[in-house]
Amino acid sequence: MEQDNNIANEPIESVEKEDVGASKITDPYNPEEIKIDQKNLNLGFIIEMLENEEIDLMPDFQRNMDLWDDTKKSRLIESLLLGLPIPSFYFSEEANRDKQLVVDGLQRLCAFQDFIVDKKLKLSNLQFLESYKDKFYEDLSREDKRKISGTQLNCYVIQK
């Protein structure tokens, strides 16, 4: 309890401050020029885009790929098999490019790439579906594959 009191009595200056960037925006975006399209897409469509390299997984602003370990990737796949909703994805269309840039959802896309496209992820450390342990994508039943590819994803696309 005494330790908590010491923390509460720390001077305000010692508390880490949040980096909020530049204090003055010099060239703001015109909100009327920003167009965002909301789409519900089947995961199968996203997989097809990954197979055809139509999604840029490494735009300049994006952090590193494959930061998730096999457990996190496996549990994402487990969520699909359980029919649980997956968080929204954000993409950006760029002028003079035929690829969508991933803005948010990179680690999830990498998990799909590893399991479904590259077929190199073996499911491990699952929470509920223990019978799927050590399975690769090709080991799944046709019904499971359809369930995965038919999963509806909420996607936002920032237009050119």
Short mmCIF file of C-alpha atoms in Angstrom, two decimals:
data_model
loop_
_atom_site.label_atom_id
_atom_site.label_comp_id
_atom_site.label_asym_id
_atom_site.label_seq_id
_atom_site.Cartn_x
_atom_site.Cartn_y
_atom_site.Cartn_z
CA MET A 1 0.00 0.00 0.00
CA GLU A 2 2.85 2.36 0.82
CA GLN A 3 4.28 1.88 -2.68
CA ASP A 4 0.97 3.06 -4.17
CA ASN A 5 1.12 6.19 -2.03
CA ASN A 6 4.62 6.93 -3.29
CA ILE A 7 3.43 6.68 -6.89
CA ALA A 8 0.47 8.94 -6.17
CA ASN A 9 2.82 11.51 -4.64
CA GLU A 10 5.23 11.55 -7.59
CA PRO A 11 5.70 14.97 -9.13
CA ILE A 12 3.68 15.46 -12.33
CA GLU A 13 6.87 16.14 -14.32
CA SER A 14 8.03 12.54 -13.88
CA VAL A 15 4.95 11.05 -15.56
CA GLU A 16 5.65 10.06 -19.15
CA LYS A 17 3.94 12.37 -21.63
CA GLU A 18 2.17 11.11 -24.72
CA ASP A 19 3.77 12.08 -28.01
CA VAL A 20 1.00 13.84 -29.91
CA GLY A 21 3.19 14.98 -32.80
CA ALA A 22 3.46 18.49 -34.11
CA SER A 23 1.33 20.99 -32.25
CA LYS A 24 0.31 22.91 -35.36
CA ILE A 25 -1.06 21.42 -38.57
CA THR A 26 0.21 23.55 -41.43
CA ASP A 27 -1.45 21.77 -44.37
CA PRO A 28 -4.70 20.15 -43.25
CA TYR A 29 -6.68 17.70 -45.37
CA ASN A 30 -9.89 18.92 -46.87
CA PRO A 31 -12.53 16.53 -45.46
CA GLU A 32 -14.60 16.97 -48.62
CA GLU A 33 -11.76 15.42 -50.63
CA ILE A 34 -11.48 12.31 -48.47
CA LYS A 35 -13.61 9.45 -49.74
CA ILE A 36 -13.83 6.22 -47.78
CA ASP A 37 -15.76 3.29 -49.17
CA GLN A 38 -17.08 0.66 -46.75
CA LYS A 39 -17.34 -2.87 -48.16
CA ASN A 40 -18.24 -6.28 -46.81
CA LEU A 41 -15.97 -8.75 -48.59
CA ASN A 42 -15.59 -12.50 -48.37
CA LEU A 43 -12.25 -13.60 -47.00
CA GLY A 44 -11.97 -15.70 -50.17
CA PHE A 45 -11.79 -12.45 -52.19
CA ILE A 46 -9.02 -11.10 -49.93
CA ILE A 47 -7.15 -14.42 -50.27
CA GLU A 48 -7.42 -14.17 -54.06
CA MET A 49 -5.97 -10.64 -53.87
CA LEU A 50 -3.09 -11.96 -51.72
CA GLU A 51 -2.46 -14.81 -54.17
CA ASN A 52 -2.31 -12.33 -57.06
CA GLU A 53 -0.16 -9.87 -55.08
CA GLU A 54 -2.82 -7.17 -55.35
CA ILE A 55 -2.31 -6.06 -51.74
CA ASP A 56 0.87 -4.22 -50.82
CA LEU A 57 1.74 -5.61 -47.41
CA MET A 58 4.74 -3.31 -46.96
CA PRO A 59 3.89 0.32 -47.74
CA ASP A 60 6.43 2.82 -46.40
CA PHE A 61 4.32 3.76 -43.38
CA GLN A 62 3.65 0.16 -42.26
CA ARG A 63 5.52 -1.56 -39.45
CA ASN A 64 7.20 -4.93 -39.97
CA MET A 65 5.38 -7.98 -41.30
CA ASP A 66 5.01 -11.20 -39.37
CA LEU A 67 5.24 -9.78 -35.86
CA TRP A 68 2.75 -12.38 -34.64
CA ASP A 69 3.99 -15.76 -33.50
CA ASP A 70 2.36 -19.01 -34.64
CA THR A 71 0.08 -19.07 -31.58
CA LYS A 72 -1.51 -15.70 -32.41
CA LYS A 73 -1.87 -16.67 -36.06
CA SER A 74 -3.38 -20.03 -35.13
CA ARG A 75 -5.88 -18.43 -32.79
CA LEU A 76 -6.98 -16.05 -35.53
CA ILE A 77 -7.65 -19.05 -37.78
CA GLU A 78 -9.44 -20.71 -34.86
CA SER A 79 -11.67 -17.62 -34.58
CA LEU A 80 -12.61 -18.02 -38.25
CA LEU A 81 -13.45 -21.69 -37.73
CA LEU A 82 -15.59 -20.75 -34.72
CA GLY A 83 -17.43 -18.11 -36.77
CA LEU A 84 -16.29 -15.23 -34.58
CA PRO A 85 -16.17 -11.71 -36.06
CA ILE A 86 -12.79 -10.34 -37.11
CA PRO A 87 -11.89 -6.64 -36.69
CA SER A 88 -12.22 -4.34 -39.69
CA PHE A 89 -9.49 -3.92 -42.29
CA TYR A 90 -8.36 -0.61 -43.76
CA PHE A 91 -6.87 -0.27 -47.23
CA SER A 92 -5.81 2.67 -49.35
CA GLU A 93 -5.95 3.06 -53.12
CA GLU A 94 -3.01 4.93 -54.54
CA ALA A 95 -2.86 6.80 -57.83
CA ASN A 96 -0.85 5.00 -60.54
CA ARG A 97 -0.81 1.73 -58.58
CA ASP A 98 -2.74 -1.43 -59.17
CA LYS A 99 -2.42 -2.59 -55.56
CA GLN A 100 -4.30 -1.80 -52.38
CA LEU A 101 -2.06 -0.61 -49.55
CA VAL A 102 -2.80 -2.16 -46.18
CA VAL A 103 -3.35 0.56 -43.58
CA ASP A 104 -4.64 -1.62 -40.73
CA GLY A 105 -4.81 -5.41 -40.52
CA LEU A 106 -1.28 -6.32 -41.60
CA GLN A 107 -0.69 -9.04 -39.00
CA ARG A 108 -4.05 -10.66 -39.75
CA LEU A 109 -3.31 -10.60 -43.48
CA CYS A 110 0.11 -12.17 -42.82
CA ALA A 111 -1.60 -14.95 -40.84
CA PHE A 112 -3.97 -15.61 -43.77
CA GLN A 113 -0.99 -15.56 -46.15
CA ASP A 114 0.97 -18.06 -44.05
CA PHE A 115 -1.93 -20.46 -43.46
CA ILE A 116 -4.00 -20.31 -46.66
CA VAL A 117 -1.78 -18.97 -49.45
CA ASP A 118 1.72 -20.21 -48.55
CA LYS A 119 0.36 -23.22 -46.61
CA LYS A 120 3.27 -23.11 -44.16
CA LEU A 121 1.46 -22.44 -40.86
CA LYS A 122 0.59 -25.46 -38.73
CA LEU A 123 -2.14 -24.71 -36.18
CA SER A 124 -0.88 -24.76 -32.57
CA ASN A 125 -1.85 -23.73 -29.03
CA LEU A 126 -5.54 -23.47 -29.87
CA GLN A 127 -7.95 -22.56 -27.07
CA PHE A 128 -11.09 -24.44 -28.10
CA LEU A 129 -10.61 -26.57 -31.21
CA GLU A 130 -7.96 -29.02 -29.98
CA SER A 131 -8.85 -31.48 -32.76
CA TYR A 132 -7.35 -28.98 -35.25
CA LYS A 133 -3.94 -28.99 -33.55
CA ASP A 134 -1.04 -29.63 -35.97
CA LYS A 135 -3.28 -29.22 -39.03
CA PHE A 136 -2.26 -27.32 -42.13
CA TYR A 137 -4.78 -25.65 -44.44
CA GLU A 138 -4.81 -28.64 -46.80
CA ASP A 139 -5.75 -30.90 -43.85
CA LEU A 140 -9.05 -29.06 -43.32
CA SER A 141 -12.33 -30.44 -44.62
CA ARG A 142 -13.98 -28.83 -47.62
CA GLU A 143 -16.66 -27.52 -45.25
CA ASP A 144 -14.04 -25.81 -43.04
CA LYS A 145 -12.35 -24.27 -46.08
CA ARG A 146 -15.72 -22.92 -47.31
CA LYS A 147 -16.42 -21.52 -43.85
CA ILE A 148 -13.10 -19.67 -43.88
CA SER A 149 -13.39 -18.34 -47.44
CA GLY A 150 -17.01 -17.30 -46.85
CA THR A 151 -16.22 -15.28 -43.73
CA GLN A 152 -17.50 -11.74 -44.18
CA LEU A 153 -14.94 -9.03 -43.47
CA ASN A 154 -15.68 -5.39 -42.93
CA CYS A 155 -13.26 -3.36 -45.06
CA TYR A 156 -12.76 0.38 -45.43
CA VAL A 157 -11.03 1.58 -48.59
CA ILE A 158 -9.60 5.09 -48.68
CA GLN A 159 -10.06 6.04 -52.30
CA LYS A 160 -7.47 7.69 -54.55
#
